[in-house]
Short mmCIF file of C-alpha atoms in Angstrom, two decimals:
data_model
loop_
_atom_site.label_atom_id
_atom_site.label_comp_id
_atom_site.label_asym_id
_atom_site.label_seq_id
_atom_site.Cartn_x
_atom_site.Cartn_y
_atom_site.Cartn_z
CA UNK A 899 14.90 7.84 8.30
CA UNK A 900 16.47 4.72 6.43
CA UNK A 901 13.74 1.88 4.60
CA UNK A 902 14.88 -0.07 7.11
CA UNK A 903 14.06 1.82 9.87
CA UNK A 904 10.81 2.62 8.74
CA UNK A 905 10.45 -1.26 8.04
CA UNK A 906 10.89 -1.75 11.86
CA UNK A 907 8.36 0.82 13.01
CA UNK A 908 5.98 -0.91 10.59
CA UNK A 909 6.84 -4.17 11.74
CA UNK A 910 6.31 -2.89 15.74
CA UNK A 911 3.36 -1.48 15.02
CA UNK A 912 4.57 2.44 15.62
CA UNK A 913 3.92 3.30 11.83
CA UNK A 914 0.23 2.54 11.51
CA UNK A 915 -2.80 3.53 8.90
CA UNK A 916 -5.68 5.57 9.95
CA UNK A 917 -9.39 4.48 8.76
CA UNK A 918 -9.68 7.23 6.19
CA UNK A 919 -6.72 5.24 4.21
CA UNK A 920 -7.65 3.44 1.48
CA UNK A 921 -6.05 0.33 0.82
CA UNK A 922 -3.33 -1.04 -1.21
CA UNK A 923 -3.69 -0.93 -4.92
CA UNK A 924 -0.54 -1.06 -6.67
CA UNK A 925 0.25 -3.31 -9.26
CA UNK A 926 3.40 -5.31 -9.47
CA UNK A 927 5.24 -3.10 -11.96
CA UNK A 928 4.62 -0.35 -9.57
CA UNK A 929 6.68 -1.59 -6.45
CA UNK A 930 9.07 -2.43 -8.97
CA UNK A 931 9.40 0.46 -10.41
CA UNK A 932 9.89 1.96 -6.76
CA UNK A 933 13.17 -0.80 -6.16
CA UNK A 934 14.37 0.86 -9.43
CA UNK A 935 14.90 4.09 -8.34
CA UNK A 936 15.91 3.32 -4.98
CA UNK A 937 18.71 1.25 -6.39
CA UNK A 938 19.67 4.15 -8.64
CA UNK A 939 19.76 6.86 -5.71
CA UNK A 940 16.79 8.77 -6.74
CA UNK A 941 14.36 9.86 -4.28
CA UNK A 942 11.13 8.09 -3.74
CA UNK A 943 9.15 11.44 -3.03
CA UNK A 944 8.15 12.76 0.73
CA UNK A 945 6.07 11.48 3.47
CA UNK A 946 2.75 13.23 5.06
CA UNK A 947 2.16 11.73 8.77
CA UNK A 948 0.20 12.72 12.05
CA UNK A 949 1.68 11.88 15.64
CA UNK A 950 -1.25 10.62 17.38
CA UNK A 951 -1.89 10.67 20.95
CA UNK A 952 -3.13 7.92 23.57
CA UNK A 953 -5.91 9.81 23.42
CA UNK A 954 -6.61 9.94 19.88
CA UNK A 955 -5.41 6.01 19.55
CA UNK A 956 -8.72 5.51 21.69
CA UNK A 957 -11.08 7.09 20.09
CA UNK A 958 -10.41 5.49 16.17
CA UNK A 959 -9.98 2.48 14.44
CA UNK A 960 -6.23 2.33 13.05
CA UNK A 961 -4.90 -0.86 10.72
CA UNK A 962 -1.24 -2.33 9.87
CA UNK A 963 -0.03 -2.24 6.80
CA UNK A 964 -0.21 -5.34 4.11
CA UNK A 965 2.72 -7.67 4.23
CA UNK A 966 1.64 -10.82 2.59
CA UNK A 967 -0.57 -9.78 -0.13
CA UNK A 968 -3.25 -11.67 -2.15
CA UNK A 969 -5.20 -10.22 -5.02
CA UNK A 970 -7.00 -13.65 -3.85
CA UNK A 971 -8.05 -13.71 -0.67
CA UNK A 972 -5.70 -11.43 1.79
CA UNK A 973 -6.31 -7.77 0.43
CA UNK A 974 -7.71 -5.86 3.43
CA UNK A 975 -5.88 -4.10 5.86
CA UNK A 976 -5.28 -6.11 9.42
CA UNK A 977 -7.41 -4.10 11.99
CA UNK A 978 -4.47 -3.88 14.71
CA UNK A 979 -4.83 -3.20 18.61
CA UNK A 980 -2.45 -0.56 19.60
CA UNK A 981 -1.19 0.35 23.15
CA UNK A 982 -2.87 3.48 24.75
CA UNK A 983 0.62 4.18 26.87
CA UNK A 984 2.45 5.62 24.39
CA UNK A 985 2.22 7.90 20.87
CA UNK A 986 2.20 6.60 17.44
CA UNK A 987 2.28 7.40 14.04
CA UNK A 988 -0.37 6.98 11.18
CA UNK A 989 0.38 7.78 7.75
CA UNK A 990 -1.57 10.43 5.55
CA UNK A 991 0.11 10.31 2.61
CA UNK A 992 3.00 7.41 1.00
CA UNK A 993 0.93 4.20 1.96
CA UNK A 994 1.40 2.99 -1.53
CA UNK A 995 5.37 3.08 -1.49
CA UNK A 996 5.36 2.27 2.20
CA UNK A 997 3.54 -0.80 1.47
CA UNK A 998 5.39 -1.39 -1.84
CA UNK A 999 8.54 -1.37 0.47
CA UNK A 1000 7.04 -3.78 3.18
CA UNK A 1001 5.79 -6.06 0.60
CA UNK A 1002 9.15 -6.20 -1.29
CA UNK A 1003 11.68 -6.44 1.79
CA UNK A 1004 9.58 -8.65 4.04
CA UNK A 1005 6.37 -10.12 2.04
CA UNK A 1006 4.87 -11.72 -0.94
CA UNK A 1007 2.52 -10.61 -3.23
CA UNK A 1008 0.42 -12.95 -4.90
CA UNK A 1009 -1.32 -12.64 -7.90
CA UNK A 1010 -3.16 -14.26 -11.21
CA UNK A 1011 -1.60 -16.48 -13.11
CA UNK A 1012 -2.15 -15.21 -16.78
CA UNK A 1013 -4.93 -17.17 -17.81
CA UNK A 1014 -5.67 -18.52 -14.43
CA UNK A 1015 -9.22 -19.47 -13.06
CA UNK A 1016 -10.06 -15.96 -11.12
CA UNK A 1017 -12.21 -18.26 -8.36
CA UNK A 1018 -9.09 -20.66 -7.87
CA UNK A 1019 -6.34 -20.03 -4.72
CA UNK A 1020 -3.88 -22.11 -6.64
CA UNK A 1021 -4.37 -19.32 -9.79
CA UNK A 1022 -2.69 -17.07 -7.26
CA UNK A 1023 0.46 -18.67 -6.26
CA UNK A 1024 2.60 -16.07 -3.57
CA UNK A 1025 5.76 -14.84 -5.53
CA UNK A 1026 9.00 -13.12 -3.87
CA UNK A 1027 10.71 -9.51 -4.99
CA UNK A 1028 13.65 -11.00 -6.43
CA UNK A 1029 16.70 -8.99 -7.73
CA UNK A 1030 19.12 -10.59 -10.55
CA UNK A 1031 22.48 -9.67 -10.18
CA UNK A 1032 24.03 -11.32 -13.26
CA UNK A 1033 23.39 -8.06 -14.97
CA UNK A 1034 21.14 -5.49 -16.02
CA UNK A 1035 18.13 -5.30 -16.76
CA UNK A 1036 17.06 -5.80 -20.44
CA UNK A 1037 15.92 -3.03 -22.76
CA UNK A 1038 12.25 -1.77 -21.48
CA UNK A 1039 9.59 0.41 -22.28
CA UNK A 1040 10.04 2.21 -18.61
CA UNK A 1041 13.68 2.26 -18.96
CA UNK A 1042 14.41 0.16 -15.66
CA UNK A 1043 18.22 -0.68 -15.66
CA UNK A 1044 17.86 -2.87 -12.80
CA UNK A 1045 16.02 -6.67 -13.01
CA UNK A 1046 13.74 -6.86 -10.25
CA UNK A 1047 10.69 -9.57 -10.25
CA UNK A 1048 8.41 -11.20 -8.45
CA UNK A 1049 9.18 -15.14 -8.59
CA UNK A 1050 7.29 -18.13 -6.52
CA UNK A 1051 9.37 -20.77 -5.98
CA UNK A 1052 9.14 -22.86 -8.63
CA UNK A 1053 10.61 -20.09 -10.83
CA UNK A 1054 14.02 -19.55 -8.38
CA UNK A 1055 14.11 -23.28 -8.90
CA UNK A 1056 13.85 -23.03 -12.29
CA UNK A 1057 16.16 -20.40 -13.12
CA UNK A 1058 19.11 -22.25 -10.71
CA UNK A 1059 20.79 -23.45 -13.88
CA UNK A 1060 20.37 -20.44 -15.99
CA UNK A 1061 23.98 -18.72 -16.31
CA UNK A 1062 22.19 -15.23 -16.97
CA UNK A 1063 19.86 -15.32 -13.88
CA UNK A 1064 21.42 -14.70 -10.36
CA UNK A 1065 18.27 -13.99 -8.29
CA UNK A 1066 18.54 -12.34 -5.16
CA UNK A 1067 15.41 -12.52 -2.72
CA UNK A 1068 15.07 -8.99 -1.56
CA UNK A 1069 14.05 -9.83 1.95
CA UNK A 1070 17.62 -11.51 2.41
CA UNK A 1071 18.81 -7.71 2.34
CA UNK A 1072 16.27 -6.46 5.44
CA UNK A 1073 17.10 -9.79 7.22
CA UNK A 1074 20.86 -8.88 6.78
CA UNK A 1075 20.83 -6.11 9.38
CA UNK A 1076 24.54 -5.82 9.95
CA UNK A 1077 27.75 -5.77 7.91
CA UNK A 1078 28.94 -9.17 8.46
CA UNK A 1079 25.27 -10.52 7.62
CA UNK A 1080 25.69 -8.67 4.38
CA UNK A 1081 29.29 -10.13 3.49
CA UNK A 1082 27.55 -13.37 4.34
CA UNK A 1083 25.11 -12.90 1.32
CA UNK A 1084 27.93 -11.64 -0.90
CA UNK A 1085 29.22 -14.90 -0.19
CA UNK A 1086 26.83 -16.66 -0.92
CA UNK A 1087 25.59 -15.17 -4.14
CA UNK A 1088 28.60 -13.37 -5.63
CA UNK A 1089 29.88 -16.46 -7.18
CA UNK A 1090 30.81 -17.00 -10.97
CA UNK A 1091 33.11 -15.00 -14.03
CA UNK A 1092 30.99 -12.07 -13.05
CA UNK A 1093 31.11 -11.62 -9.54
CA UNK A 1094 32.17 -7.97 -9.13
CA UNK A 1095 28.34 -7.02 -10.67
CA UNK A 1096 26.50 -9.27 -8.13
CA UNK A 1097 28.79 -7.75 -5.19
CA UNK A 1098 28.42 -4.10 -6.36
CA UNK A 1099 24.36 -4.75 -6.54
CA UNK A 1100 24.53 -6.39 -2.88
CA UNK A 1101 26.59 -3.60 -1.11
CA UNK A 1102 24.51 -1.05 -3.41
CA UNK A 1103 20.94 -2.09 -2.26
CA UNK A 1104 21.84 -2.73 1.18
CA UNK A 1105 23.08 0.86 1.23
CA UNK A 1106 20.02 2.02 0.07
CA UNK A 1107 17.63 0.35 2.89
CA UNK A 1108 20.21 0.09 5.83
CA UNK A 1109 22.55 3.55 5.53
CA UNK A 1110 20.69 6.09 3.66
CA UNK A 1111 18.50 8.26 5.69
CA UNK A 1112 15.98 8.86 2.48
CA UNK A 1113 12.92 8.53 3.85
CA UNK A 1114 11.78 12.17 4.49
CA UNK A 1115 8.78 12.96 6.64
CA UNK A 1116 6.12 15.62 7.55
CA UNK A 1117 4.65 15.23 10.53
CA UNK A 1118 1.23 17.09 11.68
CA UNK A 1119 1.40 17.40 15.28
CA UNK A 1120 -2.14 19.09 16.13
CA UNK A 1121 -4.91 16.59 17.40
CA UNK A 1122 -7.49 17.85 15.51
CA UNK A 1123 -9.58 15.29 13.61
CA UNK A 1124 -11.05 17.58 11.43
CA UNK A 1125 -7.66 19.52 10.51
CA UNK A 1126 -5.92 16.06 9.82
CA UNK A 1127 -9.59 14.98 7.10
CA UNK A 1128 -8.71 18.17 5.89
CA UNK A 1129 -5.50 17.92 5.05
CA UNK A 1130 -5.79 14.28 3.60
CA UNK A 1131 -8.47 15.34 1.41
CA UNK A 1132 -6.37 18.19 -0.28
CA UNK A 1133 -3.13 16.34 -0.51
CA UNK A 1134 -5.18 13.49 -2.23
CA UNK A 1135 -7.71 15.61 -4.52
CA UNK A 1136 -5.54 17.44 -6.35
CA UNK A 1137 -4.58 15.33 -8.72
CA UNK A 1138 -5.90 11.91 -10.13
CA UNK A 1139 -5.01 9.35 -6.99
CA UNK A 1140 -7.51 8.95 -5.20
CA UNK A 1141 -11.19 8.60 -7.05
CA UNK A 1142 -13.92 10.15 -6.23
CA UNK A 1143 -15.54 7.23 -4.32
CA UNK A 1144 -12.33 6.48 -1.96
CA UNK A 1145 -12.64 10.52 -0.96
CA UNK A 1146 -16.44 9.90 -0.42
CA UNK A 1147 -15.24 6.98 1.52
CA UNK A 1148 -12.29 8.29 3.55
CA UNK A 1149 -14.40 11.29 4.56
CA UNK A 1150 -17.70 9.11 5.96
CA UNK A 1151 -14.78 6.73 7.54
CA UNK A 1152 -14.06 9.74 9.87
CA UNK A 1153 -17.16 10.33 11.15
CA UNK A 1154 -18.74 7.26 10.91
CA UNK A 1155 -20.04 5.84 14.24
CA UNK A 1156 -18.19 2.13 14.07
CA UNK A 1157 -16.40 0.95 11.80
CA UNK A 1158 -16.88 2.16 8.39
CA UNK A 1159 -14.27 0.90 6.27
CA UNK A 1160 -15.09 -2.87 7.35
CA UNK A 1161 -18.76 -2.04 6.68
CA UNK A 1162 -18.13 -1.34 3.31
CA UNK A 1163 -15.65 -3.86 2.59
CA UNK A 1164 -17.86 -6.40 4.26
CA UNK A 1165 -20.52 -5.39 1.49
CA UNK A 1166 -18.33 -5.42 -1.29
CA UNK A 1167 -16.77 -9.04 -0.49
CA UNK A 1168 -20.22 -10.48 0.19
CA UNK A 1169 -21.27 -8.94 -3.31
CA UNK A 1170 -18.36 -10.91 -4.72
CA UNK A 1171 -18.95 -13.80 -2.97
CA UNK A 1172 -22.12 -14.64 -4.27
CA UNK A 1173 -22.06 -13.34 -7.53
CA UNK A 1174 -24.86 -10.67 -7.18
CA UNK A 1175 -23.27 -7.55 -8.54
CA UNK A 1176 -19.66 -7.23 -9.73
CA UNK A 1177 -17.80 -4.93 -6.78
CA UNK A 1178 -14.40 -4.08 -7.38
CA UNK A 1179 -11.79 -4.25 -4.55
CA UNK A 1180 -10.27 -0.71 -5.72
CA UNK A 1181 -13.06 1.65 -6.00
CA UNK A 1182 -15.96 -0.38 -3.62
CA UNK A 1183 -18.66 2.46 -3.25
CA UNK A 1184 -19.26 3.76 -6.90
CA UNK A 1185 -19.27 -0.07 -8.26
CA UNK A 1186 -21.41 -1.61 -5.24
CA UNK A 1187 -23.98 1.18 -6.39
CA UNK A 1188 -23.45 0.54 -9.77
CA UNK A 1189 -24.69 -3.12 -9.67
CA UNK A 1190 -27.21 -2.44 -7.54
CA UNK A 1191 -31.04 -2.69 -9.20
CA UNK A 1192 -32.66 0.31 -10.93
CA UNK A 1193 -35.37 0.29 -8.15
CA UNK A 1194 -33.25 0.28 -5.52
CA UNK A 1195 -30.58 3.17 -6.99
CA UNK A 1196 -33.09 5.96 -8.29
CA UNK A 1197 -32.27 7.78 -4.79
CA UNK A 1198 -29.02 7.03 -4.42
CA UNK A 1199 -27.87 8.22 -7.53
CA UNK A 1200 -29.79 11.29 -6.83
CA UNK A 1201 -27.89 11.68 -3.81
CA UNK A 1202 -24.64 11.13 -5.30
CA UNK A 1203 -25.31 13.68 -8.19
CA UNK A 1204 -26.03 16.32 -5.22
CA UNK A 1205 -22.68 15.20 -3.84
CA UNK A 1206 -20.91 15.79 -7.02
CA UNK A 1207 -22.76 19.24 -6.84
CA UNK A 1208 -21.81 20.10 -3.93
CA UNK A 1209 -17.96 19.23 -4.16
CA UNK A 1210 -17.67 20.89 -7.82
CA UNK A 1211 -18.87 24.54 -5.60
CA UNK A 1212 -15.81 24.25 -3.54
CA UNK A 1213 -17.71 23.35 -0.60
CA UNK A 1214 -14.78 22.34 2.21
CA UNK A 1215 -14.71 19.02 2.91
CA UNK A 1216 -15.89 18.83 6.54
CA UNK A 1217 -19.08 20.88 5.55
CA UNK A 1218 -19.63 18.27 2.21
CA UNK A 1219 -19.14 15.37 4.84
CA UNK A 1220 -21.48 16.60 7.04
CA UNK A 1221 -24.45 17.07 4.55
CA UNK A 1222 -23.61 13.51 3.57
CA UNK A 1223 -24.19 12.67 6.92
CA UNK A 1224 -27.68 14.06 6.77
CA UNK A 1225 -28.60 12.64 3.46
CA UNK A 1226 -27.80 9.29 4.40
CA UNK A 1227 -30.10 9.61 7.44
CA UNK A 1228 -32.96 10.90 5.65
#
């Protein structure tokens, strides 16, 4: 399916995130790195998803994905209320670029201010994906030949006289659903001695999340609970994604009676909050446990170096989950 399309879905709430997803953790060279190659035609790597029935939809918690971000104070997931009537689709695997791609064509992300107070809103100012289409991008260490960057609004206002800076909000490209809305922004922007670039960048990227159908997914159709845990835990163990705490974490979410994921969350924020232990948004369990006092960690840690035990004897993940289950009843 086209960006765009998948954009909508997202936006309707048909494309949705099971529990067991962490959240987003991306950095802003990341999604930029992602409008790169999508400008240059290269593929941004396949799509794991699970059709899930009204049935299904009833029985778990399911969130949207992030739009607006904040490193500040908007970083969790929006618990969403879907419709029972009809089938959806949660995500397994590609909530990083999907989000990327949502934040990019339709949000903000906002983050610190280099050098800015870490307790301060204003330190976190909300900044737009911005593409400059007076030219390419300057020489770089990841060899990016397009200029994309996230600007608040005080920088586009900035840069309006600078002759080398054309910058193109990238969420004027999803709004432009249609050809003549598109001409419309070539109007408006490809202006100046060098107006053939800009016009070649705006037909190029609205190509790319309008026309092209390269958004490729896999879709697990069996409603099987344990089959889909399964299956998310290989796809995101085999490599160095997902740490060991989000697994531990995605794994509990599933058979958790309630809501897990805002339990732990809840914890880790009210950690922050008051400045008892230093949680970290990213990896909440292992730090949370971390920070905790030695009186109150002996057993836990002795639990979580039976866990590592267990998992390092190839024990399958429903069967590790479920003597996690029992250790954190006893």
């Amino acid at each position: 399916m086209s960006i765009a399309k998948a954009l909508r879905q997202i936006q309707e709430h048909r494309l949705i995130l099971p529990a067991i997803q962490r959240e987003f953790v991306w950095k802003p060279s990341q999604v930029i790195q992602v409008f790169d190659s999508i400008m240059r035609g290269y593929p941004v790597g396949s799509f794991l998803s699970w059709r899930v029935s009204p049935e299904m939809i009833k029985q778990f918690k399911f969130y949207g994905f992030m739009k607006d971000y904040s490193a500040f104070d908007n970083f969790h997931n929006p618990v969403i209320d879907i419709p029972t009537d009809h089938e959806n689709v949660a995500v397994l695997d590609g909530q990083q670029r999907l989000t990327s791609l949502n934040i990019g064509l339709r949000g903000s992300y906002a983050y610190r201010n280099r050098g800015g107070w870490s307790n301060k809103s204003w330190s976190y100012p909300p900044r737009r994906l911005c593409l400059n289409l007076a030219g390419p991008a300057p020489e770089n260490e990841l060899g990016l030949q397009y200029q994309f960057q996230f600007l608040t609004a005080e920088d586009l206002q900035a840069a309006a006289d600078d002759v080398t800076k054309t910058w193109l909000p990238v969420s004027e490209i999803f709004d432009a659903a249609d050809m003549p809305a598109m001409m419309s922004l070539a109007g408006k922007y490809a202006v100046g001695p060098d107006n053939q670039t800009a016009l070649r960048m705006i037909g190029q990227l609205w190509d790319a999340v309008h026309s092209k159908a390269s958004l490729h997914f896999y879709q697990e159709e069996v409603q099987d609970i344990e089959r889909v845990l399964d299956i998310f835990v290989r796809v995101n163990s085999g490599g160095t994604v997902l740490s060991y705490s989000d697994l531990l974490l995605s794994i509990a979410t599933a058979q958790w009676e309630g809501d897990a994921r805002a339990a732990v969350h809840g914890l880790v924020d009210s950690l922050n909050n008051t400045g008892t232990a230093s949680a970290s948004r990213e990896t909440p369990s292992s730090r949370v446990v971390s920070s905790w006092p030695t009186s109150a960690t002996s057993r836990s840690r002795s639990r979580t170096s039976r866990l590592r035990t267990w998992r390092s004897s190839r024990t399958s993940g429903i069967s590790w989950v479920n003597r996690c289950m029992s250790l954190s009843s006893s």
